[in-house]
Short mmCIF file of C-alpha atoms in Angstrom, two decimals:
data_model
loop_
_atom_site.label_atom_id
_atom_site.label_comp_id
_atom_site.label_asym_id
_atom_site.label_seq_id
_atom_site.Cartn_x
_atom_site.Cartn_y
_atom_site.Cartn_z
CA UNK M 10 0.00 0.00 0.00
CA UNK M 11 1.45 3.05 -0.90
CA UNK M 12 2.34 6.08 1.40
CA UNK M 13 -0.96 8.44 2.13
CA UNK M 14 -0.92 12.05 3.32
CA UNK M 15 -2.17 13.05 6.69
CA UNK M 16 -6.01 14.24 5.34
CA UNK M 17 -6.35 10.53 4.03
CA UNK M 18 -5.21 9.29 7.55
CA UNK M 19 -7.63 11.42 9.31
CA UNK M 20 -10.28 10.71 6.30
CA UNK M 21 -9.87 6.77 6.73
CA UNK M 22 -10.16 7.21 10.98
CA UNK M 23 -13.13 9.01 10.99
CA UNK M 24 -14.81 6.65 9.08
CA UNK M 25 -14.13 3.55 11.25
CA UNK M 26 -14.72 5.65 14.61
CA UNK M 27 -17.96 6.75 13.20
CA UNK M 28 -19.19 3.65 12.15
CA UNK M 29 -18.69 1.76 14.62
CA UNK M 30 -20.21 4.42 17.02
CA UNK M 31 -23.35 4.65 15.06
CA UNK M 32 -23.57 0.88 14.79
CA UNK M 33 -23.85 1.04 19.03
CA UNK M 34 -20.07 -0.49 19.09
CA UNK M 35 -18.33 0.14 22.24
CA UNK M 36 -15.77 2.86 23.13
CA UNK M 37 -13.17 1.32 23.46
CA UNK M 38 -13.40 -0.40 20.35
CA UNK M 39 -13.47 2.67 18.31
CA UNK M 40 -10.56 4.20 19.90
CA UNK M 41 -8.42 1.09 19.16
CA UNK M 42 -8.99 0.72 15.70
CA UNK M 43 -7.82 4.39 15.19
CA UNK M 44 -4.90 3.57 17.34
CA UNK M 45 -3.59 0.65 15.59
CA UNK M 46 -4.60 2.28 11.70
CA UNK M 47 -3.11 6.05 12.34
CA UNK M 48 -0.01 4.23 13.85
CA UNK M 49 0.61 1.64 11.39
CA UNK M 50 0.64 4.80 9.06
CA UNK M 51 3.56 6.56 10.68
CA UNK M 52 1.62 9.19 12.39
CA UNK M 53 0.97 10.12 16.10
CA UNK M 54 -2.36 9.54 16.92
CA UNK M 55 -4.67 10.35 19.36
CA UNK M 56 -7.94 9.82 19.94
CA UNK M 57 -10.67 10.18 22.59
CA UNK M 58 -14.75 9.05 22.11
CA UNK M 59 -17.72 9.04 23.21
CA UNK M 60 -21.73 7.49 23.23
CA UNK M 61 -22.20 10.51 20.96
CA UNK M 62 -19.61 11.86 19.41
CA UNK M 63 -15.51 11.76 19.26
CA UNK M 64 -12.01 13.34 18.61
CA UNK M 65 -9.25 12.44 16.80
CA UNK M 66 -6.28 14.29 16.19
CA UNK M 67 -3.60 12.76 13.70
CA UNK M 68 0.17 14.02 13.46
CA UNK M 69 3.34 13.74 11.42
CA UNK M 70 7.23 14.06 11.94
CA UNK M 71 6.72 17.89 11.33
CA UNK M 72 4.36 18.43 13.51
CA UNK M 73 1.60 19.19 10.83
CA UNK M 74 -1.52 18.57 13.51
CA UNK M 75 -5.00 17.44 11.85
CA UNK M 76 -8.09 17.53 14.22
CA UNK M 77 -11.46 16.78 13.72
CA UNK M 78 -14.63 16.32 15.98
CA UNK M 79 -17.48 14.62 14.70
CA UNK M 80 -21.18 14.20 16.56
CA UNK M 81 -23.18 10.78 16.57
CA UNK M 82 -26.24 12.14 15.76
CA UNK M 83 -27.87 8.63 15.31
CA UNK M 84 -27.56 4.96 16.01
CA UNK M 85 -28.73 1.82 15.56
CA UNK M 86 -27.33 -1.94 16.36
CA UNK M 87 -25.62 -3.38 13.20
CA UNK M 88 -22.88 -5.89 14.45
CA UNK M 89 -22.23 -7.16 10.55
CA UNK M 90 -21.11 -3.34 10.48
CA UNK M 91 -18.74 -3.40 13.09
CA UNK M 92 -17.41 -6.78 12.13
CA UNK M 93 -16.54 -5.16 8.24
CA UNK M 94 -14.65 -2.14 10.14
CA UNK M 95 -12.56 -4.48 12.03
CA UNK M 96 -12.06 -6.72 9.15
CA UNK M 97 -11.11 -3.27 7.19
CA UNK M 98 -9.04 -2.42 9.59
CA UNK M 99 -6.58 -5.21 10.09
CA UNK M 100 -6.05 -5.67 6.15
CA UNK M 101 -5.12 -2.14 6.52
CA UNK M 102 -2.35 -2.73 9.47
CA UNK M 103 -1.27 -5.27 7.79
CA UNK M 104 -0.77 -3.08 3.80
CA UNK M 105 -2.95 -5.42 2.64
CA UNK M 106 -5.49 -2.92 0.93
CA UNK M 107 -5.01 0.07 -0.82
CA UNK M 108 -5.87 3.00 0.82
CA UNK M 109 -8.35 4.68 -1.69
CA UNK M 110 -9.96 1.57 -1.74
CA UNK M 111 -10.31 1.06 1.95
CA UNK M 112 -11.98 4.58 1.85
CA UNK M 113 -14.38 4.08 -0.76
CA UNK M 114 -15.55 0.27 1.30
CA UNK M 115 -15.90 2.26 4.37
CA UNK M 116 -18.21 5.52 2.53
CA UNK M 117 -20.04 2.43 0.92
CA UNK M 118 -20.98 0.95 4.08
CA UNK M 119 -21.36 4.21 6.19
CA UNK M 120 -24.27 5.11 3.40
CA UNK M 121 -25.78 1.90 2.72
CA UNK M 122 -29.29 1.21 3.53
CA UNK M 123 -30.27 -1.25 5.67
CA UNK M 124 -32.95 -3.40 4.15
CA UNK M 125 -35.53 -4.75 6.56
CA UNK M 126 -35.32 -8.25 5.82
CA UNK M 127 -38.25 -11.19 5.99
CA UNK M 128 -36.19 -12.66 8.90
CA UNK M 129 -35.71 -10.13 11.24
CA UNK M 130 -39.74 -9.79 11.16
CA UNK M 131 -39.62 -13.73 12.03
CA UNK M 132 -37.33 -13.10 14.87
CA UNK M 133 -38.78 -10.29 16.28
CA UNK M 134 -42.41 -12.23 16.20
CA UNK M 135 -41.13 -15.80 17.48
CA UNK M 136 -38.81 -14.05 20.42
CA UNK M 137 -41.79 -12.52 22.10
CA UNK M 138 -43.81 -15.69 21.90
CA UNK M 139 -41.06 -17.89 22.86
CA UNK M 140 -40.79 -15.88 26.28
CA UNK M 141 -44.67 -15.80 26.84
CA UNK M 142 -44.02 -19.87 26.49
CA UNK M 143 -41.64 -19.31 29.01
CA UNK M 144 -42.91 -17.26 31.65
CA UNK M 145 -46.39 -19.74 31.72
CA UNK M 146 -48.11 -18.57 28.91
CA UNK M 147 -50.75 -20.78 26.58
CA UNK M 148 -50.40 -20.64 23.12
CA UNK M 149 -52.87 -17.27 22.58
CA UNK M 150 -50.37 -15.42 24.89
CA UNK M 151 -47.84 -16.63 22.31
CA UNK M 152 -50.16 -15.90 19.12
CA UNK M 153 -51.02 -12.44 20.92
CA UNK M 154 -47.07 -11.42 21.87
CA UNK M 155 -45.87 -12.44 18.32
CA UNK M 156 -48.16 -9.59 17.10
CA UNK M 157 -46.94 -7.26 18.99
CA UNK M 158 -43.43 -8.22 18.42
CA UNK M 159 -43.92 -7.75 14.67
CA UNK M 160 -46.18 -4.93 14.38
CA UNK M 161 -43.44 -3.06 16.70
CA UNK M 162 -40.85 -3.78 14.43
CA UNK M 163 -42.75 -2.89 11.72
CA UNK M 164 -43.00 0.74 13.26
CA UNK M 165 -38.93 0.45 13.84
CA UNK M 166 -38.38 -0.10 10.13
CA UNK M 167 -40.66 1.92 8.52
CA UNK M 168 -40.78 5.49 9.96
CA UNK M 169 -37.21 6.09 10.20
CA UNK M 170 -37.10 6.43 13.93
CA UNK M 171 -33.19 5.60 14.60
CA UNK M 172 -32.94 9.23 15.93
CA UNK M 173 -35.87 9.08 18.73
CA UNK M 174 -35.51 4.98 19.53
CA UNK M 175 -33.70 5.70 23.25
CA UNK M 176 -37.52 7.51 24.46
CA UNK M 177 -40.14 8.63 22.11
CA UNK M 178 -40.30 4.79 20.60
CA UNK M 179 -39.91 2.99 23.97
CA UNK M 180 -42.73 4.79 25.09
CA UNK M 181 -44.46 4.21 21.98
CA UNK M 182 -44.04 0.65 21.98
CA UNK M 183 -45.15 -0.01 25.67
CA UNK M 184 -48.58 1.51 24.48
CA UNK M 185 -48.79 -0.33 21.39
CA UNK M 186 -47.82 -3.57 23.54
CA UNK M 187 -50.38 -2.51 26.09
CA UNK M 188 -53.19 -2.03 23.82
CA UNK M 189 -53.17 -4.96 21.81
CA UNK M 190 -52.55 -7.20 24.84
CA UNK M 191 -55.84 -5.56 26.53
CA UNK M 192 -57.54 -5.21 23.30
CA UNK M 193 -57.43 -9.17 22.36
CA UNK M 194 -57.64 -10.48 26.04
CA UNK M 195 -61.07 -8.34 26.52
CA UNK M 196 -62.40 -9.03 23.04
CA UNK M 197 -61.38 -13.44 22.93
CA UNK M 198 -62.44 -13.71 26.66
CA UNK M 199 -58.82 -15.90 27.00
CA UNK M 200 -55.33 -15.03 27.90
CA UNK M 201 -52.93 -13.17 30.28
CA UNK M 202 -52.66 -9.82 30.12
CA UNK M 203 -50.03 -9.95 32.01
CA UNK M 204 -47.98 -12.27 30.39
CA UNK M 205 -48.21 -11.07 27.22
CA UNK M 206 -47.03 -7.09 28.02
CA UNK M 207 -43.95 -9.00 30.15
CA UNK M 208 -43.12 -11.27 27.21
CA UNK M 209 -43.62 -8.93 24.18
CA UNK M 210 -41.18 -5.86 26.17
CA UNK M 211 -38.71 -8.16 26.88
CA UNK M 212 -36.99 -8.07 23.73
CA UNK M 213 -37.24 -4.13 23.99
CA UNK M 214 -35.49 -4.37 27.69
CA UNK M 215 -32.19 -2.71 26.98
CA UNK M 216 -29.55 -5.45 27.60
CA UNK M 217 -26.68 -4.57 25.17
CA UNK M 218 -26.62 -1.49 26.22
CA UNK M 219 -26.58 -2.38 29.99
CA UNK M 220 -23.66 -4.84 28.86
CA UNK M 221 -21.91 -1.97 27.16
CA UNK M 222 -22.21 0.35 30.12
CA UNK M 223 -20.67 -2.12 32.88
CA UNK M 224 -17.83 -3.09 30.55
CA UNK M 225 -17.13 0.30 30.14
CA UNK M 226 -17.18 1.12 33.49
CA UNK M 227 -14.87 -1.75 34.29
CA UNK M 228 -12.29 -0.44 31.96
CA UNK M 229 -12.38 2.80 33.65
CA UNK M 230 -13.58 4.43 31.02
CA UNK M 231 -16.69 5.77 33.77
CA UNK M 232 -17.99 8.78 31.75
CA UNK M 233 -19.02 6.11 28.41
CA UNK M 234 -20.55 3.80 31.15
CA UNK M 235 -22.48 6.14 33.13
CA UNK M 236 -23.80 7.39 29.91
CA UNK M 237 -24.97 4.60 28.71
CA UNK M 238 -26.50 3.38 32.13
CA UNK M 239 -28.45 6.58 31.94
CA UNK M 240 -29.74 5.78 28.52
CA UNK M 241 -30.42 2.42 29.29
CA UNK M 242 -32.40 3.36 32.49
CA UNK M 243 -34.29 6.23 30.13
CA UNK M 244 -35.27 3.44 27.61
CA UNK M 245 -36.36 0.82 30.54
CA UNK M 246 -38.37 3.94 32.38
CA UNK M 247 -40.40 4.96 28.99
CA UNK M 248 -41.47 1.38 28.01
CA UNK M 249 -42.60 0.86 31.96
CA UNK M 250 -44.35 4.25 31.55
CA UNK M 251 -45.95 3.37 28.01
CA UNK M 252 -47.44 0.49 29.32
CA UNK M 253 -48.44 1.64 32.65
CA UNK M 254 -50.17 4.67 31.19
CA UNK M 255 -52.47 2.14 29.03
CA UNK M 256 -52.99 -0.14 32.12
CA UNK M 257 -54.16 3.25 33.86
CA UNK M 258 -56.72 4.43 31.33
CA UNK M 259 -58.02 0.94 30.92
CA UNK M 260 -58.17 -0.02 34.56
CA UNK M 261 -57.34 2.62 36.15
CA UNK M 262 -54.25 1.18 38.18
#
């Protein structure tokens, strides 16, 4: 691979960091990969990110300092994203790819468009109905919670709604949940209402980011993890609230 200048450096960087941020990858990981690519290239590097944003700042032997700062403004959970960075990334350390074409891979997969694919709708269906099975459900609570896993994904990949998923959708989909588990246990005279709102949030229930937070934490790296606790206790508190507020109107508990 032939020798780059230090805009291409910075150019190739920001690309990985924000991908991987946007794509809900950790920290940590985001600062490494800049690491080991601006240092492979012969330049000091230094980098620092964040949840929501992050700096790099790339120099050479003269001292010719190139800084940039770029905001996550959304995100969403693509691990086959992350996994093409890293994969990017090593066949860079190792001169492997060239580095226009490393570029124009990672602008390629920073703009593509994630199709919403037959499968995920299966998934998000049978993994609410699998946990109503679980927690002592019949097979209505199942046939009820698979509805309201897919018509909630439906709303996910339809209206664009990467931006407002950490409240405004949470809340959203606790209603939704709430009303179609009321609506069909009142109408069919059968079910749990009960178990169906438990089973159909728990998918929802914001585990990978809880992960996220206590692994950053662990590393020391406390002001990524106690952001991410907060936004994983915002995102638990609005799908409680979405479904309470139903519960409340309809029963007034």
């Amino acid at each position: 691979m032939e020798n780059i200048n230090i805009r291409e450096a910075v150019t190739l960087t920001k690309l990985c960091a924000q991908i991987i941020l946007e794509n809900n990858g950790e920290t940590y990981r985001a600062e490494e990969t800049v690491m080991f690519i601006g240092r492979s290239l012969g330049y000091d590097t230094e980098v620092i990110s964040f949840p929501i944003g992050f700096i790099i700042t790339i120099a050479d032997e003269e001292d010719t300092i190139n800084t940039i700062i770029k905001r996550i403004k959304s995100r969403k959970v693509d691990l086959g994203a992350i996994h093409e960075v890293n994969d990017l990334s090593r066949k860079i350390v190792n001169r492997s790819i060239d580095i226009q074409e490393a570029i124009a891979k990672l602008r390629e997969l920073h703009n593509k468009r994630e199709k919403t694919s037959p499968l995920l709708y299966t998934a998000a269906s049978l993994s609410p109905a699998a946990f109503s099975l679980l927690y002592g459900g019949g097979l209505f609570d199942a046939f009820v919670s698979a509805i309201c896993g897919f018509l909630v994904q439906y709303v996910y990949s339809n209206f664009d709604v990467d931006d407002n998923y950490n409240f405004a959708m949470s809340l959203i989909s606790g209603a939704m949940i709430a009303i179609i588990a009321i609506v069909f246990v009142n109408v069919f005279n059968v079910g749990n209402t009960n178990i169906i709102i438990t089973a159909a949030i728990t998918p929802l229930l914001p585990g990978l980011v809880m992960t996220t937070a206590i692994r950053d934490a662990m590393r020391g790296d406390l002001l990524s993890g106690l952001a991410r606790l907060a936004e994983a206790i915002l995102v638990a508190i609005a799908l409680a609230f979405g479904v309470g507020a139903i519960l409340t109107i309809f029963y007034g508990i």
